[in-house]
Amino acid sequence: MNKQRRQQFNELAEKIRALKDEVETLRDEEQDYYDNMPESFQNGEKGDKTQEAIDALDEALDSLDSAADSLDTGGYIYDDGGRAAAGFKGTTGDCVTRAIAIATGKPYKEVYDALNELAKRERTGKRKRKISSSRTGVYRSTYGKYLQTLGWEWVPTMKIGQGCRVHLNAAELPSGTIMVKVTHHLTTMIDGVIHDIYDPRRIAPNNATEGELSERCVYGYYHKKEVKG
């Protein structure tokens, strides 16, 4: 999806949300009408029809909300990288496995197994008590080696003592398919749109409330090396 098409989708989503607000107002008015009815009316035919209208409006609200979410990329699309289709259940800390599966197009199980195989070669010590796990977390040194074999390279965006220079938003990152490293998370961005099971931009900083978009700092990103020839 190019930027122009994404903008059209987002604009249509806003129109649907505006319609949803109108339906919600109508539903609230109908609910107030029902609540202020005498009890004898509520239990009669008039009350039943009013309740049916309220139920229909509630269903319409759910449908409009779903339609708006489907159209409005908002810079984010839900994508589990094929985890559920591969038969995995429940929630876990598999962001690396998921991001690589999404970015490379490889089957989730293939990436899962490959990372666990590489983890067997890791050494533990005082500062590294456990080896990587595709399910609960993979060290960057390990998944970096895997990505290198697939032709992906690391591009740092922040150096020691330099401070934050790039944030997790499309305007500050290249187009195409990249895997972006932020604190405790790896996510995939495709043409400016994040593909993940949640929007990693929606982390509330100290001066914001939960759900607001934050200026989350990017340490670097992986991109596919261009093949010269």
PDB file of C-alpha atoms in Angstrom:
ATOM      1  CA  MET A   1       0.000   0.000   0.000  1.00  0.00           C
ATOM      2  CA  ASN A   2       1.507   3.351  -1.021  1.00  0.00           C
ATOM      3  CA  LYS A   3       1.216   6.557   0.998  1.00  0.00           C
ATOM      4  CA  GLN A   4      -1.589   7.997  -1.148  1.00  0.00           C
ATOM      5  CA  ARG A   5      -3.706   4.879  -0.833  1.00  0.00           C
ATOM      6  CA  ARG A   6      -3.043   4.659   2.907  1.00  0.00           C
ATOM      7  CA  GLN A   7      -4.181   8.281   3.259  1.00  0.00           C
ATOM      8  CA  GLN A   8      -7.416   7.484   1.413  1.00  0.00           C
ATOM      9  CA  PHE A   9      -8.036   4.558   3.736  1.00  0.00           C
ATOM     10  CA  ASN A  10      -7.437   6.716   6.799  1.00  0.00           C
ATOM     11  CA  GLU A  11      -9.752   9.467   5.534  1.00  0.00           C
ATOM     12  CA  LEU A  12     -12.525   6.941   4.910  1.00  0.00           C
ATOM     13  CA  ALA A  13     -11.982   5.533   8.394  1.00  0.00           C
ATOM     14  CA  GLU A  14     -12.456   9.034   9.854  1.00  0.00           C
ATOM     15  CA  LYS A  15     -15.761   9.404   7.975  1.00  0.00           C
ATOM     16  CA  ILE A  16     -16.927   6.083   9.385  1.00  0.00           C
ATOM     17  CA  ARG A  17     -15.962   7.191  12.900  1.00  0.00           C
ATOM     18  CA  ALA A  18     -17.934  10.418  12.413  1.00  0.00           C
ATOM     19  CA  LEU A  19     -20.962   8.330  11.414  1.00  0.00           C
ATOM     20  CA  LYS A  20     -20.351   6.138  14.446  1.00  0.00           C
ATOM     21  CA  ASP A  21     -20.564   9.227  16.689  1.00  0.00           C
ATOM     22  CA  GLU A  22     -23.981  10.052  15.195  1.00  0.00           C
ATOM     23  CA  VAL A  23     -25.205   6.496  15.740  1.00  0.00           C
ATOM     24  CA  GLU A  24     -23.885   6.547  19.295  1.00  0.00           C
ATOM     25  CA  THR A  25     -25.776   9.763  20.028  1.00  0.00           C
ATOM     26  CA  LEU A  26     -28.960   8.242  18.626  1.00  0.00           C
ATOM     27  CA  ARG A  27     -28.432   5.088  20.700  1.00  0.00           C
ATOM     28  CA  ASP A  28     -27.960   7.148  23.886  1.00  0.00           C
ATOM     29  CA  GLU A  29     -31.145   9.127  23.167  1.00  0.00           C
ATOM     30  CA  GLU A  30     -33.056   5.909  22.606  1.00  0.00           C
ATOM     31  CA  GLN A  31     -31.646   4.481  25.858  1.00  0.00           C
ATOM     32  CA  ASP A  32     -32.691   7.603  27.779  1.00  0.00           C
ATOM     33  CA  TYR A  33     -36.146   7.324  26.230  1.00  0.00           C
ATOM     34  CA  TYR A  34     -36.420   3.719  27.415  1.00  0.00           C
ATOM     35  CA  ASP A  35     -35.064   4.483  30.904  1.00  0.00           C
ATOM     36  CA  ASN A  36     -37.630   7.260  31.404  1.00  0.00           C
ATOM     37  CA  MET A  37     -40.575   5.103  30.354  1.00  0.00           C
ATOM     38  CA  PRO A  38     -43.036   4.014  33.025  1.00  0.00           C
ATOM     39  CA  GLU A  39     -42.298   0.463  34.059  1.00  0.00           C
ATOM     40  CA  SER A  40     -45.580  -0.718  32.539  1.00  0.00           C
ATOM     41  CA  PHE A  41     -44.440   0.640  29.140  1.00  0.00           C
ATOM     42  CA  GLN A  42     -40.975  -0.895  29.484  1.00  0.00           C
ATOM     43  CA  ASN A  43     -42.560  -4.317  30.001  1.00  0.00           C
ATOM     44  CA  GLY A  44     -44.967  -3.846  27.126  1.00  0.00           C
ATOM     45  CA  GLU A  45     -44.779  -3.782  23.333  1.00  0.00           C
ATOM     46  CA  LYS A  46     -43.481  -0.208  23.251  1.00  0.00           C
ATOM     47  CA  GLY A  47     -40.610  -1.077  25.549  1.00  0.00           C
ATOM     48  CA  ASP A  48     -39.764  -4.212  23.567  1.00  0.00           C
ATOM     49  CA  LYS A  49     -39.551  -2.276  20.298  1.00  0.00           C
ATOM     50  CA  THR A  50     -37.394   0.384  21.890  1.00  0.00           C
ATOM     51  CA  GLN A  51     -35.038  -2.262  23.291  1.00  0.00           C
ATOM     52  CA  GLU A  52     -34.836  -3.895  19.863  1.00  0.00           C
ATOM     53  CA  ALA A  53     -33.860  -0.535  18.374  1.00  0.00           C
ATOM     54  CA  ILE A  54     -31.167  -0.084  21.038  1.00  0.00           C
ATOM     55  CA  ASP A  55     -29.782  -3.564  20.355  1.00  0.00           C
ATOM     56  CA  ALA A  56     -29.709  -2.875  16.605  1.00  0.00           C
ATOM     57  CA  LEU A  57     -27.860   0.391  17.175  1.00  0.00           C
ATOM     58  CA  ASP A  58     -25.339  -1.375  19.424  1.00  0.00           C
ATOM     59  CA  GLU A  59     -24.671  -3.915  16.665  1.00  0.00           C
ATOM     60  CA  ALA A  60     -24.275  -1.098  14.152  1.00  0.00           C
ATOM     61  CA  LEU A  61     -21.755   0.599  16.437  1.00  0.00           C
ATOM     62  CA  ASP A  62     -19.692  -2.583  16.679  1.00  0.00           C
ATOM     63  CA  SER A  63     -19.738  -3.000  12.899  1.00  0.00           C
ATOM     64  CA  LEU A  64     -18.752   0.615  12.273  1.00  0.00           C
ATOM     65  CA  ASP A  65     -15.953   0.382  14.818  1.00  0.00           C
ATOM     66  CA  SER A  66     -14.614  -2.780  13.196  1.00  0.00           C
ATOM     67  CA  ALA A  67     -14.837  -1.253   9.718  1.00  0.00           C
ATOM     68  CA  ALA A  68     -12.957   1.871  10.806  1.00  0.00           C
ATOM     69  CA  ASP A  69     -10.216  -0.161  12.469  1.00  0.00           C
ATOM     70  CA  SER A  70      -9.837  -2.301   9.359  1.00  0.00           C
ATOM     71  CA  LEU A  71      -9.457   0.719   7.088  1.00  0.00           C
ATOM     72  CA  ASP A  72      -7.430   2.978   9.335  1.00  0.00           C
ATOM     73  CA  THR A  73      -3.866   1.730   9.268  1.00  0.00           C
ATOM     74  CA  GLY A  74      -2.931   4.578  11.579  1.00  0.00           C
ATOM     75  CA  GLY A  75       0.628   3.469  11.083  1.00  0.00           C
ATOM     76  CA  TYR A  76      -0.182   0.069  12.621  1.00  0.00           C
ATOM     77  CA  ILE A  77      -1.626  -3.270  11.450  1.00  0.00           C
ATOM     78  CA  TYR A  78      -2.184  -6.320  13.647  1.00  0.00           C
ATOM     79  CA  ASP A  79       0.093  -9.173  12.528  1.00  0.00           C
ATOM     80  CA  ASP A  80       1.221 -12.191  14.570  1.00  0.00           C
ATOM     81  CA  GLY A  81       3.664 -13.371  11.914  1.00  0.00           C
ATOM     82  CA  GLY A  82       1.803 -16.638  11.461  1.00  0.00           C
ATOM     83  CA  ARG A  83       2.113 -17.749  15.087  1.00  0.00           C
ATOM     84  CA  ALA A  84      -1.529 -18.786  15.506  1.00  0.00           C
ATOM     85  CA  ALA A  85      -1.629 -20.470  12.094  1.00  0.00           C
ATOM     86  CA  ALA A  86       1.437 -22.490  13.114  1.00  0.00           C
ATOM     87  CA  GLY A  87      -0.513 -23.907  16.061  1.00  0.00           C
ATOM     88  CA  PHE A  88       1.005 -21.816  18.857  1.00  0.00           C
ATOM     89  CA  LYS A  89      -1.385 -20.617  21.538  1.00  0.00           C
ATOM     90  CA  GLY A  90      -1.362 -18.052  24.323  1.00  0.00           C
ATOM     91  CA  THR A  91       0.733 -14.936  24.741  1.00  0.00           C
ATOM     92  CA  THR A  92       4.501 -14.888  25.069  1.00  0.00           C
ATOM     93  CA  GLY A  93       7.600 -12.765  24.500  1.00  0.00           C
ATOM     94  CA  ASP A  94       8.264 -13.864  20.935  1.00  0.00           C
ATOM     95  CA  CYS A  95       8.741 -10.432  19.333  1.00  0.00           C
ATOM     96  CA  VAL A  96      11.993 -11.414  17.600  1.00  0.00           C
ATOM     97  CA  THR A  97      10.556 -14.575  16.051  1.00  0.00           C
ATOM     98  CA  ARG A  98       7.420 -12.705  15.011  1.00  0.00           C
ATOM     99  CA  ALA A  99       9.238  -9.702  13.532  1.00  0.00           C
ATOM    100  CA  ILE A 100      11.592 -11.877  11.478  1.00  0.00           C
ATOM    101  CA  ALA A 101       8.739 -14.040  10.164  1.00  0.00           C
ATOM    102  CA  ILE A 102       6.813 -10.937   9.112  1.00  0.00           C
ATOM    103  CA  ALA A 103       9.770  -9.162   7.514  1.00  0.00           C
ATOM    104  CA  THR A 104      11.229 -12.139   5.672  1.00  0.00           C
ATOM    105  CA  GLY A 105       7.994 -13.913   4.809  1.00  0.00           C
ATOM    106  CA  LYS A 106       9.375 -17.136   6.244  1.00  0.00           C
ATOM    107  CA  PRO A 107       7.036 -19.525   8.097  1.00  0.00           C
ATOM    108  CA  TYR A 108       6.853 -18.750  11.809  1.00  0.00           C
ATOM    109  CA  LYS A 109       7.836 -22.308  12.786  1.00  0.00           C
ATOM    110  CA  GLU A 110      10.912 -22.204  10.526  1.00  0.00           C
ATOM    111  CA  VAL A 111      12.164 -19.018  12.174  1.00  0.00           C
ATOM    112  CA  TYR A 112      11.265 -20.369  15.627  1.00  0.00           C
ATOM    113  CA  ASP A 113      13.305 -23.529  15.113  1.00  0.00           C
ATOM    114  CA  ALA A 114      16.265 -21.751  13.500  1.00  0.00           C
ATOM    115  CA  LEU A 115      16.651 -19.315  16.388  1.00  0.00           C
ATOM    116  CA  ASN A 116      16.418 -22.059  18.996  1.00  0.00           C
ATOM    117  CA  GLU A 117      19.069 -24.010  17.128  1.00  0.00           C
ATOM    118  CA  LEU A 118      21.419 -21.022  17.181  1.00  0.00           C
ATOM    119  CA  ALA A 119      20.696 -20.509  20.885  1.00  0.00           C
ATOM    120  CA  LYS A 120      22.276 -23.888  21.639  1.00  0.00           C
ATOM    121  CA  ARG A 121      25.664 -22.411  20.737  1.00  0.00           C
ATOM    122  CA  GLU A 122      25.413 -19.566  23.256  1.00  0.00           C
ATOM    123  CA  ARG A 123      27.516 -19.521  26.395  1.00  0.00           C
ATOM    124  CA  THR A 124      26.169 -18.575  29.786  1.00  0.00           C
ATOM    125  CA  GLY A 125      27.984 -16.758  32.577  1.00  0.00           C
ATOM    126  CA  LYS A 126      27.531 -14.395  35.526  1.00  0.00           C
ATOM    127  CA  ARG A 127      25.873 -11.729  33.392  1.00  0.00           C
ATOM    128  CA  LYS A 128      24.108 -14.133  31.074  1.00  0.00           C
ATOM    129  CA  ARG A 129      22.299 -16.785  33.080  1.00  0.00           C
ATOM    130  CA  LYS A 130      20.050 -18.144  30.307  1.00  0.00           C
ATOM    131  CA  ILE A 131      20.329 -18.837  26.614  1.00  0.00           C
ATOM    132  CA  SER A 132      17.967 -17.376  24.031  1.00  0.00           C
ATOM    133  CA  SER A 133      14.502 -18.765  23.472  1.00  0.00           C
ATOM    134  CA  SER A 134      12.310 -18.165  20.418  1.00  0.00           C
ATOM    135  CA  ARG A 135       9.353 -18.166  22.771  1.00  0.00           C
ATOM    136  CA  THR A 136      10.521 -15.801  25.491  1.00  0.00           C
ATOM    137  CA  GLY A 137      13.334 -13.715  24.023  1.00  0.00           C
ATOM    138  CA  VAL A 138      16.419 -13.844  21.815  1.00  0.00           C
ATOM    139  CA  TYR A 139      19.695 -11.960  22.326  1.00  0.00           C
ATOM    140  CA  ARG A 140      20.511  -9.518  19.528  1.00  0.00           C
ATOM    141  CA  SER A 141      23.884 -11.154  18.936  1.00  0.00           C
ATOM    142  CA  THR A 142      22.066 -14.402  18.157  1.00  0.00           C
ATOM    143  CA  TYR A 143      19.273 -13.134  15.923  1.00  0.00           C
ATOM    144  CA  GLY A 144      21.759 -10.774  14.279  1.00  0.00           C
ATOM    145  CA  LYS A 145      23.756 -13.800  13.088  1.00  0.00           C
ATOM    146  CA  TYR A 146      20.603 -15.414  11.748  1.00  0.00           C
ATOM    147  CA  LEU A 147      19.579 -12.283   9.868  1.00  0.00           C
ATOM    148  CA  GLN A 148      23.051 -11.941   8.437  1.00  0.00           C
ATOM    149  CA  THR A 149      22.718 -15.383   6.849  1.00  0.00           C
ATOM    150  CA  LEU A 150      19.490 -14.186   5.248  1.00  0.00           C
ATOM    151  CA  GLY A 151      21.144 -11.115   3.770  1.00  0.00           C
ATOM    152  CA  TRP A 152      19.946  -8.504   6.281  1.00  0.00           C
ATOM    153  CA  GLU A 153      22.252  -5.894   7.780  1.00  0.00           C
ATOM    154  CA  TRP A 154      22.158  -3.726  10.907  1.00  0.00           C
ATOM    155  CA  VAL A 155      22.003   0.075  10.636  1.00  0.00           C
ATOM    156  CA  PRO A 156      22.605   1.818  13.991  1.00  0.00           C
ATOM    157  CA  THR A 157      20.759   5.071  14.638  1.00  0.00           C
ATOM    158  CA  MET A 158      22.094   5.871  18.107  1.00  0.00           C
ATOM    159  CA  LYS A 159      25.623   5.723  19.471  1.00  0.00           C
ATOM    160  CA  ILE A 160      26.891   5.815  23.066  1.00  0.00           C
ATOM    161  CA  GLY A 161      26.691   9.346  24.449  1.00  0.00           C
ATOM    162  CA  GLN A 162      24.916  10.617  21.353  1.00  0.00           C
ATOM    163  CA  GLY A 163      21.361  10.615  22.647  1.00  0.00           C
ATOM    164  CA  CYS A 164      18.190   9.761  20.770  1.00  0.00           C
ATOM    165  CA  ARG A 165      18.270  10.826  17.127  1.00  0.00           C
ATOM    166  CA  VAL A 166      15.552   8.669  15.540  1.00  0.00           C
ATOM    167  CA  HIS A 167      12.081   7.867  16.853  1.00  0.00           C
ATOM    168  CA  LEU A 168       9.614   5.111  16.055  1.00  0.00           C
ATOM    169  CA  ASN A 169       7.605   6.832  13.356  1.00  0.00           C
ATOM    170  CA  ALA A 170       7.479   6.605   9.582  1.00  0.00           C
ATOM    171  CA  ALA A 171       8.753  10.139   9.021  1.00  0.00           C
ATOM    172  CA  GLU A 172      12.123   9.321  10.604  1.00  0.00           C
ATOM    173  CA  LEU A 173      12.683   5.839   9.180  1.00  0.00           C
ATOM    174  CA  PRO A 174      13.237   4.553   5.633  1.00  0.00           C
ATOM    175  CA  SER A 175      10.449   3.076   3.523  1.00  0.00           C
ATOM    176  CA  GLY A 176      10.387  -0.556   2.491  1.00  0.00           C
ATOM    177  CA  THR A 177      10.580  -3.434   4.958  1.00  0.00           C
ATOM    178  CA  ILE A 178      12.717  -2.978   8.064  1.00  0.00           C
ATOM    179  CA  MET A 179      12.962  -4.514  11.535  1.00  0.00           C
ATOM    180  CA  VAL A 180      13.270  -1.785  14.144  1.00  0.00           C
ATOM    181  CA  LYS A 181      14.965  -2.187  17.535  1.00  0.00           C
ATOM    182  CA  VAL A 182      13.589  -0.233  20.477  1.00  0.00           C
ATOM    183  CA  THR A 183      13.939  -0.901  24.203  1.00  0.00           C
ATOM    184  CA  HIS A 184      13.085  -4.543  24.959  1.00  0.00           C
ATOM    185  CA  HIS A 185      11.375  -5.006  21.608  1.00  0.00           C
ATOM    186  CA  LEU A 186      11.874  -5.733  17.917  1.00  0.00           C
ATOM    187  CA  THR A 187       9.105  -4.782  15.494  1.00  0.00           C
ATOM    188  CA  THR A 188       8.621  -4.828  11.743  1.00  0.00           C
ATOM    189  CA  MET A 189       7.731  -1.733   9.728  1.00  0.00           C
ATOM    190  CA  ILE A 190       6.601  -2.023   6.109  1.00  0.00           C
ATOM    191  CA  ASP A 191       6.345   1.211   4.113  1.00  0.00           C
ATOM    192  CA  GLY A 192       5.863   3.199   7.299  1.00  0.00           C
ATOM    193  CA  VAL A 193       3.257   0.870   8.815  1.00  0.00           C
ATOM    194  CA  ILE A 194       4.091  -1.229  11.897  1.00  0.00           C
ATOM    195  CA  HIS A 195       3.119  -4.903  11.703  1.00  0.00           C
ATOM    196  CA  ASP A 196       2.890  -6.379  15.199  1.00  0.00           C
ATOM    197  CA  ILE A 197       0.441  -7.772  17.760  1.00  0.00           C
ATOM    198  CA  TYR A 198       0.246  -4.353  19.440  1.00  0.00           C
ATOM    199  CA  ASP A 199       1.311  -0.839  18.560  1.00  0.00           C
ATOM    200  CA  PRO A 200       4.746  -0.413  20.201  1.00  0.00           C
ATOM    201  CA  ARG A 201       4.513   3.346  19.749  1.00  0.00           C
ATOM    202  CA  ARG A 202       1.705   3.422  22.291  1.00  0.00           C
ATOM    203  CA  ILE A 203       3.864   3.456  25.381  1.00  0.00           C
ATOM    204  CA  ALA A 204       3.042   6.220  27.813  1.00  0.00           C
ATOM    205  CA  PRO A 205       6.083   8.336  28.728  1.00  0.00           C
ATOM    206  CA  ASN A 206       6.205  10.180  32.037  1.00  0.00           C
ATOM    207  CA  ASN A 207       4.333  13.191  30.687  1.00  0.00           C
ATOM    208  CA  ALA A 208       1.609  11.298  28.817  1.00  0.00           C
ATOM    209  CA  THR A 209      -1.359   9.106  29.585  1.00  0.00           C
ATOM    210  CA  GLU A 210      -1.652   5.444  28.638  1.00  0.00           C
ATOM    211  CA  GLY A 211      -2.580   5.010  24.976  1.00  0.00           C
ATOM    212  CA  GLU A 212      -1.006   8.221  23.694  1.00  0.00           C
ATOM    213  CA  LEU A 213       1.619   7.968  20.985  1.00  0.00           C
ATOM    214  CA  SER A 214       5.084   8.534  22.383  1.00  0.00           C
ATOM    215  CA  GLU A 215       8.383   9.467  20.792  1.00  0.00           C
ATOM    216  CA  ARG A 216       9.936   6.073  21.401  1.00  0.00           C
ATOM    217  CA  CYS A 217      13.643   5.982  20.664  1.00  0.00           C
ATOM    218  CA  VAL A 218      15.069   3.709  17.957  1.00  0.00           C
ATOM    219  CA  TYR A 219      18.487   2.118  18.491  1.00  0.00           C
ATOM    220  CA  GLY A 220      18.757   0.902  14.916  1.00  0.00           C
ATOM    221  CA  TYR A 221      17.109  -1.234  12.296  1.00  0.00           C
ATOM    222  CA  TYR A 222      17.740  -4.187  10.004  1.00  0.00           C
ATOM    223  CA  HIS A 223      17.164  -3.966   6.273  1.00  0.00           C
ATOM    224  CA  LYS A 224      17.756  -6.334   3.383  1.00  0.00           C
ATOM    225  CA  LYS A 225      21.060  -5.700   1.663  1.00  0.00           C
ATOM    226  CA  GLU A 226      20.826  -4.674  -1.952  1.00  0.00           C
ATOM    227  CA  VAL A 227      22.243  -7.248  -4.293  1.00  0.00           C
ATOM    228  CA  LYS A 228      24.659  -5.533  -6.664  1.00  0.00           C
ATOM    229  CA  GLY A 229      24.972  -6.903 -10.092  1.00  0.00           C
TER     230      GLY A 229
END
